[in-house]
């Protein structure tokens, strides 16, 4: 699937771990969370860039102490209606101060791009037919009511500029 | 009432433009119905048995006469000349064409209305007390919290794909007229012993196939923490609510399975991290919203109002209407008037375009141009001078809207049922009509007194049967409609789920069964005892005996 960052398709260097056919050392490797839990020590020593793929049921606090090791955290959306990933993303960014790349993968729709962006995702694995939808999707709602992970100016700070400046 | 500023206006307009694009993509075939479904649901557009259905939000039930005229206008231009007020204080069009819906939404946006989040697994329209701002027993005006919640929950990036729909209700009075204990979150606003304003936070109430009364998870929450606490609840629900089974996905199941104490613990833990963030609203914003709900400039009027009292003795029809349809007011010389949308033989909650226009005109003439929708599917004029009540009543008589049955046995809450709804298992509207006709005699209705009959056409309970004094649930058994009766439900501050009395009744016998219950009550009640109080005193056995006695 094409990977979008700020609406542009970027090259995807990451490989999702397949235990039966482990890639060679140095390959940027994404480890699914259940394998990570079982073989953490082994993959901590992975020679090369390391990422993890979280499922929506994963507890972010359980991997927070390893964040220094991850360049990428992927959050899976098994079906588009499963919104748990939005909460996990905000927790990673706002509660655990994760600074690396945060990527949404799975069944995501263009109509969710804005919300994903607002919750702190910076890359999205999107369907081929939705690659061009970014700009329109992001502009469908210009000024949000509520604050989220992003730095968009909210309605509130427009209404009360002094407060926003504090 | 609240008025949009440029930011509210922009958001709603952007939503219309977005939906216009989505409908175009659907009509061109770029989107399949499956792909279109979640998008149309975010704008309140359902696909029903015979047609699309568009649900328009009426935030906490408050609308202006201009908006009411617009609803009428749309009903004439794009629908069959009528519409339906719902139990969630919203409004529905039953026959719009898909290609017209962007224009309808534009017409609504032009008068500061929309259909945002009236369906889908998101935070729905916040509901409240129809007498907000005017009820004598009110300590805090719930509309301010409602508007704050409306804005915070609109297009919430984290909470738009919840396990299931989510309903919040707010009350700020001693009597609960917003049924807060049967909502996902119920907020009761009050002042604590230290003189601080805040909320009792109740979670996990609801109806549907697993009815439950909400549990208090925090007895007192300071006002300023409202949004951070809501955000904590929503985050816990979004993460841990069940998604494996649609019927177990509401927050009530999570609270029930986990236990209220454990659930509360998770929320408090989350809230600790959130409470001092920007979710704490600046006072300037609270004051800004508050300013829209300041009391109007009332006239100084001395009670009693002679002209009103005189008419009441002179005109029996007027007196009967006053007895059921006039609600006391905070301000001397004023009253709130309830307009019944339950004419005998009519469809409860329905109003024709002509009636809507007439009501809007009466609101302009007698009630500062403002209207309220009640969760019992009636309307309220909240600022009527007592000296105007007689003229108002005459206007209502002329528009065929003076049915004096508020709170009586023919003031029935009913879902659309099998006549419209895709989910329904039985007809509900005809049952309501037959009950109304059986008890049409207004003297008999008054003799019976306060009695809520609620009817649902399926287990989803949109007709609130669980909380009706007499609840009727329509099911399908071997191809036949059959109706279960529950007794003792109530949605007020003593909220309770009704108890099933026994085997179901057929379409042909259900109205007789209701009459048997009523006659039984008449036979055993003590002086001035309401149905629900008799039931509380005697229990249900005496009613069961009457219903299921061997006819031989």
XYZ file of C-alpha atoms in Angstrom:
718
model
C 0.000 0.000 0.000
C 1.253 3.499 -0.742
C 2.471 5.454 2.273
C 1.386 9.076 2.591
C 3.215 11.726 4.569
C 1.553 15.143 4.394
C -0.240 13.998 1.288
C 2.865 12.931 -0.632
C 3.660 9.316 -1.391
C 6.952 8.382 0.251
C 9.217 5.437 -0.233
C 8.526 2.685 2.265
C 11.726 1.130 3.556
C 10.062 -0.947 6.268
C 9.580 -4.693 6.179
C 7.036 -6.445 8.369
C 8.650 -9.322 10.230
C 7.850 -12.778 8.946
C 9.435 -15.194 11.441
C 9.657 -18.001 8.913
C 11.719 -15.858 6.610
C 13.593 -13.323 8.701
C 15.137 -10.558 6.580
C 18.831 -9.914 6.619
C 20.449 -7.736 9.255
C 20.230 -4.036 8.597
C 16.738 -4.220 7.093
C 14.327 -1.746 8.709
C 12.105 -4.200 10.563
C 8.583 -3.865 11.947
C 7.850 -6.424 14.655
C 4.208 -7.288 15.381
C 3.447 -6.673 19.052
C 2.677 -10.300 19.877
C 6.098 -11.385 18.596
C 7.671 -8.479 20.408
C 6.154 -9.632 23.669
C 7.402 -13.196 23.144
C 10.877 -12.347 21.829
C 11.626 -8.840 23.007
C 15.247 -9.504 23.968
C 16.008 -10.981 20.596
C 14.625 -8.073 18.574
C 15.957 -5.378 20.903
C 19.333 -6.425 19.546
C 18.176 -6.194 15.929
C 20.958 -4.723 13.870
C 19.115 -2.019 12.006
C 16.153 0.341 12.343
C 13.339 -1.110 14.419
C 9.600 -0.560 14.484
C 6.622 -2.232 16.151
C 3.087 -2.877 14.939
C 0.429 -2.490 17.623
C -2.991 -4.030 17.493
C -5.892 -1.967 18.826
C -6.060 -4.095 21.975
C -2.445 -3.391 22.945
C -1.671 -1.368 26.024
C 0.690 1.491 25.104
C 2.121 1.748 28.606
C 3.431 -1.809 28.307
C 5.928 -0.803 25.633
C 6.565 2.786 26.715
C 9.979 1.949 28.179
C 11.137 0.698 24.769
C 10.182 3.809 22.830
C 13.814 4.912 22.562
C 14.432 1.869 20.423
C 11.556 2.388 17.950
C 11.803 4.638 14.947
C 8.336 3.613 13.853
C 5.164 2.587 15.613
C 2.384 1.267 13.424
C -1.171 1.050 14.722
C -3.436 -1.377 12.971
C -7.063 -0.580 12.069
C -8.523 -4.049 11.398
C -11.781 -2.485 10.176
C -12.389 1.210 9.601
C -15.107 1.344 12.262
C -12.691 0.227 14.983
C -11.652 3.561 16.461
C -9.384 2.327 19.246
C -6.303 3.346 17.282
C -7.256 7.014 17.602
C -7.038 6.778 21.390
C -3.818 4.758 21.327
C -2.197 7.319 19.048
C -3.081 10.198 21.336
C -1.801 8.305 24.357
C 1.503 7.569 22.626
C 1.973 11.191 21.665
C 0.493 13.039 24.605
C 0.931 10.690 27.554
C 4.128 8.824 26.674
C 5.715 11.534 24.581
C 6.605 9.245 21.687
C 8.453 11.354 19.103
C 9.132 8.853 16.304
C 7.066 8.081 13.240
C 3.484 7.030 13.937
C 1.764 5.210 11.104
C -1.848 4.089 10.597
C -2.165 0.803 8.727
C -5.114 -1.399 7.840
C -8.632 -0.478 6.771
C -8.562 3.315 6.791
C -10.692 5.581 4.633
C -10.078 9.046 3.227
C -12.867 10.304 5.428
C -10.672 9.483 8.419
C -7.492 11.199 7.186
C -8.194 14.417 9.042
C -8.993 12.686 12.321
C -5.888 10.492 12.005
C -3.800 13.594 11.404
C -5.393 15.301 14.382
C -4.608 12.340 16.653
C -0.893 12.433 15.933
C -0.329 10.045 13.024
C 2.258 11.322 10.584
C 2.135 8.601 7.962
C -0.763 6.565 6.599
C -0.823 3.360 4.572
C -3.678 4.077 2.192
C -5.638 2.383 -0.555
C -4.291 3.069 -4.040
C -7.526 4.807 -5.074
C -7.317 7.254 -2.155
C -3.768 8.475 -2.680
C -4.981 11.705 -4.253
C -7.638 12.436 -1.653
C -5.400 13.893 1.017
C -5.634 17.569 0.230
C -9.393 17.594 -0.083
C -9.874 15.371 2.942
C -7.732 17.600 5.125
C -9.453 20.787 4.039
C -12.986 19.569 4.647
C -12.976 21.007 8.125
C -10.879 24.115 8.618
C -11.103 25.002 12.299
C -11.881 22.276 14.829
C -13.782 22.879 18.036
C -11.611 20.801 20.321
C -7.896 20.484 20.917
C -6.184 17.209 20.018
C -2.609 16.110 19.399
C -2.139 18.368 16.398
C -1.349 22.035 16.653
C -4.306 23.309 14.657
C -5.775 26.483 16.026
C -9.114 25.623 17.590
C -12.325 27.586 17.537
C -11.729 28.244 21.199
C -8.383 29.933 20.687
C -9.818 32.034 17.853
C -12.597 33.179 20.135
C -10.303 33.860 23.073
C -6.882 34.749 21.631
C -5.433 35.878 24.965
C -5.932 32.469 26.501
C -4.282 30.763 23.546
C -1.208 32.952 23.886
C -0.585 31.913 27.506
C -30.976 30.525 22.594
C -27.486 29.871 21.269
C -26.609 31.583 17.994
C -23.788 30.570 15.667
C -20.739 32.754 15.389
C -18.557 32.665 12.261
C -16.743 29.529 13.434
C -19.871 27.467 14.072
C -21.234 28.661 10.761
C -18.089 27.706 8.837
C -17.990 24.209 10.313
C -21.581 23.481 9.384
C -21.151 24.913 5.893
C -18.021 22.835 5.338
C -19.944 19.772 6.365
C -22.661 20.486 3.779
C -20.052 20.900 1.040
C -18.333 17.699 2.090
C -21.593 15.765 2.022
C -22.518 17.203 -1.361
C -19.280 15.723 -2.667
C -19.981 12.371 -1.047
C -23.492 12.179 -2.503
C -22.094 13.048 -5.934
C -19.564 10.226 -5.558
C -22.368 7.853 -4.592
C -24.647 8.895 -7.453
C -21.837 8.544 -9.989
C -21.137 5.031 -8.723
C -17.666 5.900 -7.431
C -18.887 4.892 -3.976
C -20.787 1.675 -3.398
C -23.674 1.667 -0.923
C -21.359 -0.169 1.486
C -18.747 2.569 1.278
C -21.335 5.327 1.345
C -23.134 3.923 4.366
C -20.768 5.168 7.118
C -20.579 8.568 5.425
C -24.315 9.125 5.110
C -24.822 7.899 8.667
C -22.519 10.655 9.912
C -25.054 13.071 8.440
C -28.135 11.408 9.827
C -29.201 9.767 6.588
C -30.650 6.293 7.046
C -31.948 3.848 4.502
C -35.361 2.704 5.758
C -37.945 0.198 4.550
C -39.368 2.377 1.789
C -37.046 5.339 1.489
C -34.156 7.291 2.948
C -34.808 8.944 6.292
C -33.043 12.155 7.298
C -32.675 12.975 10.977
C -32.093 16.625 11.778
C -30.450 17.629 15.055
C -32.304 19.968 17.363
C -29.598 20.568 19.971
C -31.066 19.828 23.420
C -34.486 20.373 21.883
C -34.337 24.159 21.451
C -35.337 25.777 18.172
C -36.419 29.179 16.918
C -39.595 30.002 15.023
C -37.426 30.704 11.960
C -35.988 27.196 12.184
C -39.457 25.711 12.638
C -40.662 27.519 9.518
C -37.673 26.116 7.659
C -38.462 22.572 8.797
C -41.978 23.082 7.452
C -40.685 24.527 4.229
C -38.371 21.558 3.627
C -41.212 19.144 4.429
C -43.278 20.759 1.685
C -40.533 21.042 -0.909
C -38.648 17.801 -0.471
C -40.928 15.505 1.488
C -44.609 14.658 1.813
C -45.592 17.763 3.725
C -44.987 16.458 7.218
C -42.261 15.390 9.595
C -41.741 13.675 12.902
C -40.413 14.863 16.281
C -38.426 12.123 18.014
C -37.864 11.004 21.604
C -34.351 12.413 21.391
C -35.652 15.907 20.709
C -34.706 15.592 17.043
C -36.717 15.816 13.829
C -37.076 13.300 11.007
C -38.048 13.414 7.365
C -39.354 10.059 6.225
C -39.316 10.427 2.452
C -36.391 12.520 1.172
C -34.664 11.621 -2.094
C -30.928 11.031 -1.893
C -30.150 13.587 -4.576
C -32.066 16.262 -2.648
C -30.289 15.734 0.661
C -27.370 18.138 0.000
C -29.891 20.899 -0.778
C -31.889 20.052 2.315
C -28.753 20.261 4.431
C -27.932 23.596 2.804
C -31.399 24.926 3.606
C -30.884 23.783 7.185
C -27.396 25.301 7.417
C -28.823 28.639 6.319
C -30.840 28.713 9.542
C -28.061 27.285 11.756
C -29.215 23.680 11.674
C -27.601 20.422 10.624
C -27.797 16.642 10.782
C -24.298 16.112 12.144
C -23.891 13.105 14.430
C -27.584 12.267 14.502
C -26.600 8.693 13.680
C -23.515 6.499 13.621
C -21.279 5.288 16.418
C -20.451 8.705 17.773
C -21.613 11.144 20.426
C -25.190 12.013 19.487
C -27.295 15.090 20.088
C -27.153 16.001 23.776
C -30.619 16.048 25.300
C -32.059 17.952 28.210
C -35.013 19.257 30.171
C -37.648 20.878 27.934
C -38.301 23.422 30.682
C -34.642 24.451 30.954
C -34.305 28.038 32.079
C -37.911 28.381 33.224
C -38.758 25.486 35.569
C -39.384 26.566 39.165
C -37.474 23.566 40.514
C -34.394 24.273 38.410
C -31.161 25.208 40.170
C -28.891 25.299 37.117
C -29.695 25.911 33.486
C -28.560 22.715 31.709
C -28.447 24.351 28.261
C -25.042 25.860 28.997
C -23.450 22.485 29.681
C -25.329 21.051 26.705
C -23.921 23.639 24.327
C -20.407 23.158 25.715
C -20.761 19.410 25.180
C -22.252 19.908 21.714
C -19.249 21.852 20.538
C -16.653 19.614 22.184
C -18.251 16.465 20.766
C -18.759 17.741 17.205
C -16.250 16.154 14.814
C -14.271 14.824 17.758
C -11.222 13.247 16.125
C -10.786 10.548 18.761
C -14.407 9.628 19.423
C -16.070 9.387 16.004
C -15.639 5.607 15.670
C -16.829 4.368 19.031
C -17.969 0.796 19.698
C -21.568 2.044 19.477
C -23.700 5.186 19.563
C -23.390 7.383 22.625
C -26.035 9.517 24.298
C -25.568 12.161 26.952
C -28.352 13.924 28.856
C -28.146 16.818 31.306
C -30.555 17.978 34.000
C -30.262 20.879 36.418
C -33.530 20.545 38.312
C -34.888 18.569 41.250
C -37.236 16.573 39.005
C -35.533 14.740 36.195
C -37.361 15.501 32.953
C -34.485 14.420 30.740
C -34.433 10.720 31.692
C -30.756 11.054 32.537
C -30.565 7.657 34.251
C -31.306 5.811 31.032
C -28.521 7.480 29.070
C -24.940 6.408 28.423
C -23.939 9.400 30.515
C -26.369 11.289 32.717
C -25.260 14.552 34.296
C -27.148 16.102 37.174
C -26.010 19.618 37.865
C -26.277 20.866 41.443
C -24.580 22.884 44.127
C -22.694 21.022 46.857
C -22.531 21.893 50.546
C -19.547 24.153 49.974
C -21.538 26.224 47.532
C -19.662 24.962 44.483
C -21.410 24.058 41.258
C -20.797 20.700 39.678
C -22.258 17.452 38.442
C -23.246 14.042 39.650
C -21.871 11.816 36.888
C -23.887 8.706 36.050
C -22.772 6.188 33.470
C -24.134 3.092 31.822
C -27.868 3.641 31.699
C -29.819 2.697 28.639
C -32.740 0.845 27.142
C -32.519 -1.471 24.161
C -32.375 -5.227 24.653
C -30.462 -4.917 27.940
C -32.108 -2.082 29.859
C -30.105 -0.653 32.746
C -30.251 2.252 35.153
C -27.083 4.369 35.153
C -24.619 4.050 38.043
C -23.137 7.073 39.753
C -19.389 6.916 39.211
C -18.660 10.320 40.723
C -21.039 12.005 43.166
C -19.614 15.456 42.522
C -17.462 16.837 39.743
C -16.522 20.500 39.737
C -18.041 22.333 36.793
C -14.691 23.312 35.295
C -13.689 19.663 34.922
C -16.685 18.698 32.796
C -14.889 18.158 29.493
C -11.790 16.482 30.892
C -13.972 14.042 32.806
C -16.108 13.325 29.745
C -12.979 12.828 27.689
C -11.667 10.343 30.278
C -14.934 8.373 30.199
C -14.982 8.373 26.412
C -11.373 7.220 26.166
C -11.949 4.320 28.545
C -15.070 3.354 26.595
C -13.431 3.749 23.203
C -10.538 1.524 24.234
C -12.299 -1.102 26.311
C -15.912 -1.171 25.145
C -16.806 -4.423 23.424
C -16.558 -4.475 19.659
C -17.093 -8.191 19.121
C -20.869 -8.032 19.425
C -23.023 -5.103 18.371
C -25.562 -5.965 21.046
C -22.992 -5.808 23.814
C -21.161 -2.736 22.607
C -22.911 0.023 24.567
C -21.085 1.442 27.567
C -23.712 -0.031 29.914
C -22.366 -3.517 29.144
C -18.786 -2.426 29.865
C -19.830 -0.847 33.162
C -21.906 -3.900 34.028
C -19.287 -6.510 33.138
C -16.462 -4.594 34.751
C -18.427 -3.320 37.734
C -19.096 0.360 38.348
C -16.258 0.653 40.896
C -13.627 -0.763 38.555
C -14.913 1.338 35.675
C -14.858 4.434 37.827
C -11.272 3.586 38.851
C -10.127 3.495 35.235
C -11.867 6.777 34.478
C -10.378 8.502 37.525
C -6.900 7.278 36.605
C -7.281 8.615 33.078
C -8.805 11.847 34.314
C -5.872 12.534 36.678
C -3.771 12.953 33.536
C -6.295 15.119 31.720
C -7.877 17.399 34.260
C -5.367 20.223 34.162
C -4.973 20.345 30.392
C -6.562 22.742 27.911
C -9.787 20.752 28.296
C -10.495 23.095 31.166
C -12.613 25.722 29.450
C -11.561 29.354 29.804
C -14.052 31.298 31.865
C -14.513 33.729 28.999
C -15.921 30.899 26.871
C -18.309 29.729 29.583
C -19.474 33.317 29.995
C -19.846 33.720 26.246
C -22.113 30.676 26.037
C -23.945 31.653 29.199
C -24.785 35.032 27.717
C -27.003 33.343 25.128
C -29.142 31.828 27.858
C -29.727 34.852 30.033
C -33.361 35.169 31.089
C -35.339 37.363 28.681
C -36.626 40.770 29.782
C -39.701 39.615 31.678
C -42.504 42.024 32.448
C -43.414 42.622 36.078
C -46.743 40.891 36.454
C -48.681 40.374 39.641
C -50.318 37.045 40.381
C -53.084 36.048 40.194
C -53.660 37.140 36.611
C -57.359 37.965 36.626
C -58.080 37.545 32.902
C -56.501 34.100 32.941
C -58.353 32.959 36.062
C -61.652 34.248 34.666
C -61.298 32.439 31.348
C -60.430 29.322 33.258
C -63.748 29.349 35.076
C -65.746 30.449 32.047
C -64.459 28.058 29.424
C -64.379 24.347 30.256
C -62.356 23.414 27.178
C -59.720 25.954 28.081
C -59.702 24.776 31.682
C -59.130 21.162 30.618
C -56.252 22.225 28.405
C -54.723 24.325 31.185
C -54.925 21.393 33.594
C -52.768 19.181 31.423
C -50.823 21.514 29.219
C -49.645 24.433 31.306
C -46.480 24.064 33.320
C -45.474 26.462 36.124
C -42.804 29.073 35.500
C -40.003 30.644 37.532
C -41.300 34.076 36.692
C -44.551 35.402 38.196
C -47.246 35.933 35.581
C -45.682 33.525 33.084
C -46.199 29.876 32.195
C -44.805 27.250 29.866
C -47.364 25.716 27.516
C -47.132 22.205 26.154
C -48.396 21.597 22.634
C -49.538 18.011 22.301
C -48.478 16.214 19.132
C -50.685 13.313 20.160
C -54.124 13.947 18.686
C -56.491 10.994 19.098
C -55.981 8.717 16.121
C -52.925 10.615 14.871
C -49.313 9.514 14.672
C -47.596 10.569 17.904
C -44.871 13.127 17.206
C -45.939 13.868 13.643
C -46.671 17.410 12.525
C -47.776 18.703 9.150
C -46.012 21.630 7.495
C -49.112 23.765 8.110
C -49.085 22.876 11.804
C -45.385 23.640 12.073
C -45.949 27.035 10.499
C -48.883 27.714 12.806
C -46.826 26.708 15.839
C -43.944 28.932 14.738
C -46.343 31.862 14.350
C -47.790 31.241 17.794
C -44.245 31.117 19.187
C -43.570 34.507 17.621
C -46.782 35.941 18.966
C -46.702 34.552 22.485
C -43.330 33.050 23.377
C -40.405 35.153 22.162
C -40.090 33.151 18.970
C -38.646 30.087 20.679
C -39.749 26.446 20.909
C -38.693 23.275 22.679
C -39.084 19.631 21.731
C -39.786 17.213 24.589
C -38.542 13.648 24.874
C -42.211 12.647 25.031
C -42.523 13.992 21.455
C -44.480 17.109 22.270
C -43.551 20.780 21.911
C -43.229 23.536 24.488
C -43.620 27.295 24.393
C -41.549 28.340 27.377
C -42.277 32.056 27.803
C -46.020 32.590 27.639
C -47.625 35.340 29.684
C -50.581 33.915 31.580
C -52.675 36.711 30.165
C -51.901 35.331 26.681
C -52.725 31.709 27.419
C -56.332 31.965 26.306
C -55.437 33.505 22.951
C -52.703 30.900 22.524
C -55.168 28.125 23.237
C -57.591 29.509 20.674
C -54.799 29.575 18.122
C -53.986 25.969 18.931
C -57.624 24.923 18.625
C -57.696 26.483 15.188
C -54.586 24.552 14.118
C -55.973 21.315 15.586
C -53.201 21.271 18.181
C -55.099 21.715 21.431
C -55.378 18.074 22.481
C -55.409 18.273 26.279
C -53.689 14.983 27.057
C -50.211 15.826 28.334
C -49.188 13.140 30.840
C -52.414 11.175 30.299
C -52.945 7.730 28.859
C -53.173 8.954 25.260
C -49.887 10.927 25.511
C -48.110 7.864 24.190
C -44.416 7.616 23.288
C -44.074 5.404 20.242
C -41.367 4.486 17.757
C -42.114 4.369 13.987
C -42.349 0.585 14.102
C -43.003 -1.674 11.158
C -44.745 1.092 9.236
C -41.347 2.692 8.540
C -38.475 1.025 10.276
C -36.156 -1.583 8.886
C -35.439 -3.067 12.309
C -39.012 -3.301 13.547
C -40.621 -6.651 14.317
C -44.172 -5.352 14.799
C -46.338 -2.327 14.154
C -46.381 0.205 16.957
C -48.139 3.312 15.584
C -51.501 1.530 15.012
C -51.406 0.175 18.569
C -50.896 3.703 19.882
C -53.759 4.916 17.722
C -56.103 2.193 18.928
C -55.259 2.822 22.564
C -55.859 6.539 22.024
C -59.210 5.808 20.422
C -60.235 3.393 23.177
C -59.542 6.073 25.791
C -60.545 9.036 23.639
C -63.096 10.313 26.163
C -61.202 13.181 27.780
C -63.153 12.858 31.058
C -62.132 9.247 31.307
C -58.514 10.191 30.615
C -58.591 12.776 33.380
C -60.198 10.310 35.726
C -57.390 7.843 35.053
C -54.853 10.604 35.553
C -51.112 10.551 34.983
C -50.127 7.380 33.127
C -47.339 6.893 30.636
C -47.818 4.245 27.965
C -44.699 3.687 25.875
C -44.608 1.428 22.820
C -41.656 -0.021 20.913
C -41.896 -2.024 17.714
C -38.789 -4.065 18.470
C -36.321 -4.934 21.163
C -34.209 -1.869 20.440
C -36.721 0.063 22.520
C -36.806 3.376 20.644
C -40.338 3.769 22.000
C -38.923 3.665 25.564
C -41.196 0.796 26.613
C -38.847 -0.166 29.469
C -39.547 3.125 31.223
C -43.258 3.431 30.498
C -45.608 2.969 33.446
C -47.179 0.547 31.006
C -44.622 -0.605 28.451
C -45.539 -2.455 25.282
C -42.949 -4.293 23.212
C -43.943 -5.527 19.765
C -42.300 -8.761 18.643
C -42.805 -11.288 15.917
C -43.686 -14.857 16.799
C -44.210 -17.405 14.060
C -45.105 -14.703 11.579
C -47.579 -13.060 13.965
C -47.167 -9.747 15.736
C -47.213 -10.218 19.480
C -46.969 -7.715 22.301
C -45.309 -8.059 25.686
C -46.387 -5.869 28.565
C -44.117 -4.456 31.256
C -45.332 -2.543 34.300
C -43.701 -0.036 36.623
C -41.066 1.501 34.393
C -40.291 5.160 34.880
C -37.785 7.639 33.493
C -37.822 10.306 36.193
C -35.527 10.758 39.206
C -36.865 7.417 40.502
C -35.973 5.739 37.222
C -36.828 2.040 37.003
C -37.082 -0.648 34.359
C -40.547 -2.111 33.957
C -41.240 -5.711 34.953
C -42.621 -8.142 32.392
C -46.013 -9.407 33.488
C -46.300 -12.648 31.521
C -46.982 -14.127 28.107
C -47.432 -11.762 25.188
C -50.740 -10.593 23.734
C -51.839 -10.629 20.124
C -52.395 -7.545 17.992
C -56.134 -8.083 18.521
C -56.002 -8.382 22.325
C -53.297 -5.927 23.379
C -55.610 -2.929 23.666
C -58.047 -4.966 25.790
C -55.135 -5.924 28.004
C -54.215 -2.260 28.519
C -57.827 -1.544 29.418
C -57.811 -4.437 31.908
C -54.748 -2.937 33.601
C -56.367 0.489 33.756
C -59.659 -0.888 35.124
C -57.774 -2.887 37.729
C -55.982 0.273 38.824
C -59.253 2.228 39.013
C -60.671 -0.520 41.210
C -57.869 -0.540 43.778
C -56.460 2.965 43.817
C -56.687 5.135 46.879
C -57.806 8.753 46.664
C -55.625 10.814 44.332
C -53.199 7.962 43.908
C -51.452 7.943 40.532
C -51.191 4.689 38.613
C -47.474 4.405 39.278
C -47.960 4.961 43.012
C -50.685 2.336 43.214
C -48.419 -0.055 41.401
C -45.568 0.691 43.800
C -47.909 0.070 46.733
C -49.570 -3.126 45.510
C -46.926 -4.707 43.305
C -47.760 -6.319 39.986
C -49.534 -9.508 41.166
C -53.002 -8.032 41.225
C -52.519 -6.853 37.627
C -51.188 -10.220 36.519
C -54.199 -11.942 38.023
C -56.525 -9.651 36.148
C -54.652 -10.107 32.881
C -54.245 -13.845 32.968
C -57.300 -14.939 34.963
C -58.931 -18.013 33.475
C -61.871 -16.664 31.496
C -63.805 -19.861 32.290
